[in-house]
XYZ file of C-alpha atoms in Angstrom:
360
model
C 11.736 33.932 -14.564
C 8.211 35.050 -13.814
C 6.495 37.079 -16.525
C 3.086 38.774 -16.894
C 0.980 38.718 -20.044
C -2.122 40.607 -21.038
C -5.419 38.873 -21.692
C -6.744 38.134 -25.120
C -9.332 36.144 -26.969
C -8.548 32.704 -28.424
C -8.046 31.730 -32.074
C -6.955 28.467 -33.545
C -3.852 28.702 -35.718
C -1.415 25.925 -36.593
C 1.915 25.924 -34.693
C 4.200 28.559 -36.139
C 7.254 30.557 -35.102
C 6.844 33.273 -37.774
C 8.793 36.284 -36.578
C 6.315 38.590 -38.433
C 3.438 37.697 -36.130
C 2.758 39.726 -32.986
C 4.143 38.650 -29.620
C 1.830 36.227 -27.925
C 1.693 33.530 -25.265
C 0.797 30.202 -26.836
C -1.006 27.380 -25.148
C -1.561 24.227 -27.195
C -3.255 21.038 -26.010
C -1.957 17.504 -26.331
C -4.388 17.118 -29.147
C -6.216 20.017 -30.747
C -9.955 19.684 -30.573
C -13.133 21.710 -30.295
C -13.176 21.377 -26.511
C -9.390 21.964 -26.045
C -8.608 24.652 -28.646
C -5.191 26.028 -29.256
C -4.857 29.502 -27.753
C -2.824 32.550 -28.764
C -3.052 35.097 -26.036
C -1.906 38.590 -27.205
C 0.757 40.013 -24.907
C -0.589 43.477 -24.461
C 1.695 43.892 -21.439
C 5.023 42.101 -20.996
C 7.243 42.328 -17.915
C 10.373 40.338 -17.218
C 11.780 40.029 -13.714
C 15.298 39.981 -15.141
C 14.703 43.560 -16.275
C 12.349 44.964 -13.596
C 12.656 48.560 -14.819
C 11.274 47.709 -18.238
C 7.581 47.370 -19.182
C 6.745 46.387 -22.757
C 3.318 47.405 -24.017
C 1.679 46.699 -27.376
C -0.165 49.303 -29.399
C -3.416 47.755 -28.228
C -2.602 48.102 -24.548
C -4.388 50.789 -22.548
C -1.257 52.122 -20.960
C -2.582 55.147 -19.052
C -5.176 53.235 -17.002
C -2.639 50.496 -16.339
C -0.017 52.901 -15.026
C -2.652 54.621 -12.890
C -3.652 51.278 -11.437
C -0.044 50.304 -10.748
C 0.577 53.647 -9.020
C -2.153 53.046 -6.479
C -1.215 51.690 -3.058
C -2.312 48.063 -2.821
C -5.418 47.385 -0.846
C -4.919 44.620 1.760
C -7.226 41.735 1.099
C -7.487 38.120 2.063
C -9.700 37.325 -0.914
C -7.871 35.417 -3.698
C -8.423 36.531 -7.273
C -10.969 34.377 -9.135
C -9.851 32.109 -11.943
C -11.424 30.755 -15.155
C -12.920 27.251 -14.880
C -12.892 24.721 -17.719
C -16.385 23.942 -18.986
C -15.291 20.300 -19.607
C -16.219 17.507 -17.154
C -13.554 16.383 -14.651
C -11.333 13.686 -16.116
C -11.406 10.083 -14.945
C -8.762 9.435 -12.253
C -7.307 5.980 -12.572
C -6.873 3.753 -9.526
C -3.558 1.878 -9.019
C -5.060 -1.344 -10.420
C -6.416 0.530 -13.448
C -3.049 2.111 -14.101
C -1.316 -1.190 -13.718
C -3.662 -2.662 -16.319
C -2.841 0.198 -18.661
C 0.895 -0.408 -18.202
C 0.456 -4.133 -18.850
C -1.548 -3.362 -21.984
C 1.150 -1.022 -23.166
C 3.951 -3.504 -22.577
C 1.986 -6.169 -24.465
C 1.562 -3.760 -27.358
C 5.344 -3.295 -27.423
C 5.929 -7.083 -27.347
C 3.575 -7.478 -30.335
C 5.398 -4.768 -32.273
C 2.479 -2.337 -32.370
C 4.623 0.354 -30.848
C 8.279 0.741 -29.799
C 7.471 2.926 -26.807
C 4.263 4.440 -25.385
C 3.889 7.116 -22.715
C 0.965 6.326 -20.373
C -0.391 8.958 -18.004
C -3.086 9.485 -15.403
C -4.958 12.287 -13.621
C -5.364 12.700 -9.848
C -7.638 15.031 -7.925
C -6.589 16.913 -4.789
C -8.648 19.324 -2.630
C -7.486 22.943 -2.622
C -6.360 24.193 0.772
C -8.490 26.880 2.455
C -7.830 30.298 1.000
C -5.839 29.007 -1.953
C -4.399 31.837 -3.990
C -3.316 31.077 -7.565
C -0.887 34.032 -7.723
C 0.773 33.078 -4.445
C 1.006 29.475 -5.671
C 2.698 30.746 -8.826
C 5.166 32.682 -6.711
C 5.810 29.618 -4.579
C 6.566 27.477 -7.604
C 9.040 30.094 -8.866
C 10.886 29.850 -5.546
C 10.783 26.093 -5.351
C 11.822 25.392 -8.959
C 14.002 28.357 -10.148
C 15.275 26.354 -13.182
C 11.811 25.356 -14.434
C 9.444 27.210 -16.748
C 6.799 28.270 -14.230
C 3.500 29.301 -15.729
C 0.005 30.388 -14.696
C -2.484 30.673 -17.581
C -6.199 31.452 -17.107
C -8.455 31.851 -20.126
C -12.127 31.352 -20.950
C -12.754 27.942 -22.423
C -9.349 26.549 -21.342
C -9.674 27.053 -17.628
C -6.710 27.740 -15.364
C -3.390 25.859 -15.524
C -0.407 26.143 -13.169
C 2.849 24.328 -13.831
C 6.606 24.085 -13.508
C 7.946 22.391 -16.595
C 11.548 21.117 -16.840
C 11.311 20.279 -20.563
C 12.132 22.580 -23.505
C 10.175 21.855 -26.624
C 11.656 24.596 -28.839
C 13.568 27.790 -28.070
C 15.136 30.351 -30.407
C 17.263 33.036 -28.818
C 18.170 36.524 -29.991
C 21.366 35.115 -31.656
C 19.262 32.764 -33.821
C 20.189 29.582 -32.000
C 17.462 26.939 -32.165
C 17.404 24.413 -29.291
C 15.406 21.401 -28.224
C 16.040 18.541 -25.847
C 15.362 14.903 -25.249
C 14.299 14.509 -21.598
C 13.258 11.104 -20.291
C 13.957 8.553 -17.623
C 13.203 9.418 -13.955
C 14.587 8.618 -10.514
C 14.384 10.488 -7.192
C 17.162 12.794 -6.044
C 18.197 11.266 -2.715
C 19.334 13.653 0.087
C 23.035 14.545 -0.308
C 23.229 12.857 -3.738
C 25.109 14.524 -6.577
C 23.610 14.176 -10.092
C 26.755 12.595 -11.466
C 26.375 9.807 -8.909
C 23.129 8.610 -10.459
C 23.019 5.063 -11.768
C 20.513 4.477 -14.543
C 18.791 1.214 -15.372
C 18.712 -0.084 -18.930
C 14.983 0.735 -19.092
C 15.562 4.469 -18.518
C 18.586 4.553 -20.847
C 16.574 2.934 -23.640
C 13.596 5.236 -23.006
C 15.677 8.363 -23.246
C 17.649 7.104 -26.287
C 14.386 6.585 -28.208
C 13.453 10.220 -27.648
C 16.907 11.384 -28.840
C 16.690 9.213 -31.934
C 13.344 10.690 -32.750
C 14.666 14.229 -32.675
C 17.536 13.165 -34.993
C 14.951 11.572 -37.294
C 13.109 14.958 -37.484
C 16.371 16.685 -38.491
C 16.875 14.004 -41.164
C 13.340 14.521 -42.519
C 14.338 18.118 -43.102
C 17.677 17.008 -44.516
C 19.547 18.982 -41.894
C 22.994 17.784 -40.851
C 24.399 20.901 -39.193
C 23.269 20.344 -35.573
C 25.087 19.940 -32.300
C 24.204 17.099 -29.958
C 25.348 17.118 -26.268
C 24.642 14.308 -23.832
C 23.020 12.344 -22.463
C 23.691 13.699 -18.997
C 21.849 13.595 -15.698
C 19.707 16.676 -15.098
C 18.016 17.876 -11.888
C 14.336 18.876 -11.972
C 13.149 19.703 -8.470
C 13.547 16.502 -6.425
C 13.760 14.326 -9.532
C 16.608 13.329 -11.896
C 16.193 12.795 -15.654
C 18.455 11.893 -18.539
C 18.844 14.771 -20.917
C 20.380 15.330 -24.360
C 20.502 18.855 -25.806
C 20.333 19.766 -29.540
C 21.299 23.087 -31.099
C 21.245 24.607 -34.615
C 22.561 28.010 -35.678
C 19.721 29.203 -37.862
C 21.859 31.885 -39.398
C 24.355 29.324 -40.720
C 21.859 26.928 -42.381
C 19.584 27.484 -45.415
C 16.409 26.662 -43.467
C 14.477 29.877 -42.717
C 11.468 27.959 -41.448
C 13.392 25.379 -39.434
C 11.864 26.450 -36.090
C 8.316 26.105 -37.355
C 9.042 22.866 -39.244
C 10.598 21.268 -36.173
C 7.814 22.415 -33.898
C 5.261 20.703 -36.142
C 7.318 17.524 -36.319
C 8.051 17.366 -32.610
C 4.610 18.001 -31.072
C 3.521 15.868 -29.459
C 7.002 14.570 -28.747
C 7.896 10.917 -28.285
C 8.602 11.846 -24.626
C 4.869 12.386 -24.049
C 3.320 10.154 -26.685
C 5.576 7.412 -27.863
C 7.016 5.861 -31.060
C 6.067 5.519 -33.836
C 4.130 8.655 -33.103
C 0.786 7.953 -34.764
C 0.639 4.347 -33.543
C 1.376 5.496 -29.982
C -1.241 8.229 -30.177
C -3.816 5.698 -31.442
C -2.937 3.426 -28.556
C -3.435 6.239 -26.012
C -6.647 7.312 -27.586
C -8.012 3.755 -27.279
C -6.627 2.763 -23.853
C -5.666 5.713 -21.715
C -9.242 6.406 -20.638
C -9.258 10.204 -20.128
C -8.779 13.580 -21.871
C -5.321 15.068 -21.238
C -6.555 18.550 -22.343
C -3.464 20.868 -22.058
C -1.322 18.438 -20.042
C 1.610 17.366 -22.240
C 0.760 20.041 -24.754
C 3.049 23.059 -24.919
C 3.087 26.721 -23.902
C 5.311 29.784 -23.787
C 6.007 33.200 -25.294
C 6.714 33.689 -28.995
C 8.140 36.898 -30.452
C 8.682 38.252 -26.985
C 10.381 40.442 -25.955
C 11.435 40.847 -29.606
C 10.480 39.312 -32.964
C 12.130 35.969 -33.680
C 12.631 34.958 -30.038
C 10.616 31.967 -28.834
C 10.521 29.861 -25.679
C 8.124 26.918 -25.800
C 7.977 24.246 -23.116
C 6.153 20.934 -22.819
C 3.319 21.401 -20.296
C 4.490 18.934 -17.638
C 4.357 18.936 -13.805
C 1.120 20.870 -14.093
C -2.328 21.017 -12.565
C -5.706 22.377 -13.615
C -7.624 24.481 -11.094
C -11.284 23.841 -10.433
C -13.481 25.670 -7.920
C -12.540 23.593 -4.856
C -9.976 21.095 -6.148
C -7.021 20.682 -8.470
C -6.539 18.060 -11.173
C -2.926 16.934 -11.305
C -1.262 15.026 -14.157
C 1.734 12.684 -14.571
C 2.939 10.103 -17.005
C 5.667 7.460 -17.567
C 7.421 6.124 -20.592
C 6.795 2.447 -21.125
C 9.286 0.026 -22.657
C 9.213 -3.751 -22.798
C 10.930 -3.790 -19.363
C 8.361 -1.641 -17.598
C 6.960 -2.831 -14.290
C 3.440 -1.579 -13.255
C 4.358 -0.929 -9.600
C 7.489 1.033 -10.558
C 5.478 3.095 -13.144
C 2.871 3.938 -10.575
C 5.560 5.049 -8.121
C 7.062 7.246 -10.811
C 3.774 9.040 -11.399
C 3.480 9.597 -7.634
C 6.912 11.192 -7.613
C 5.989 13.475 -10.461
C 2.622 14.381 -8.892
C 4.463 15.473 -5.750
C 6.401 18.143 -7.714
C 3.347 20.239 -8.486
C 1.337 18.897 -5.535
C 3.746 20.467 -3.027
C 1.934 23.829 -3.362
C -1.332 22.214 -2.177
C -0.008 21.175 1.204
């Protein structure tokens, strides 16, 4: 559901789900760095469309001027609101031959035993349509992808990011249930096709199983056995299908008070966006991918909102970065030893079309 957050200045903490911290929107990059800092944006104002009669305000919020502004009749205007621009240079956008070479290099690394799996990605640039309005684009994404986590974040230093992510990284609900998921494998949803009719190739089955096994390995590192595993099953995300396995832990029934924070630090960046083994895959990407992902495949979402202890963090997928006259779109594919360069390029094109639909 769409939500509004107040603005705030950035700081650079480590990932944490401490219920004692104030409610904030978190935006973390794929890799933390000086030019892509982790951001905690204080939620001075919080509104949830599921409860439209409720408006949550922090002690720091200037409530009276806000209510006065909201009480005013809107002034018709055709001028879109401005958005923050990243100070970083535009990323390199790989051609199809360049991406094919990256895929071939990744497959060779798998053959040589350097990695079990690696998730390659690329950026693409698209012109913004005349009169593009970021808020209307956000609303359009909410309507197109009601099951996705739709987000619009604009902050100094980070720029402006718009996305519709299908992938949970970590959630903790009001009942203390921790959840995460293994989401991998992609195919188009054909017209009239039911999800249960999908037939998956061995490549996609293996790719998704690797992500599931990595999550189980994280539980084992924490010596946790009390978790529920459901799946894999076919899940719909817009016009795409994925294989999905869900994991859940009742935090009130296990002696792990910091489980949420510990799992967050173990999972990010997940094997679904980096690869396995994690450090070897990240080293491969740093050497061969050829561009800065910035906040693509990082994570974002509200923590301790609308109440302490509640968190909803999503992997920043199906997203774009807004520049003054164009958008930078991002997409990736999980490589295994059976990967084919042409198929992997086609998969990135399918994923780019999810977020790219609002630019037509």
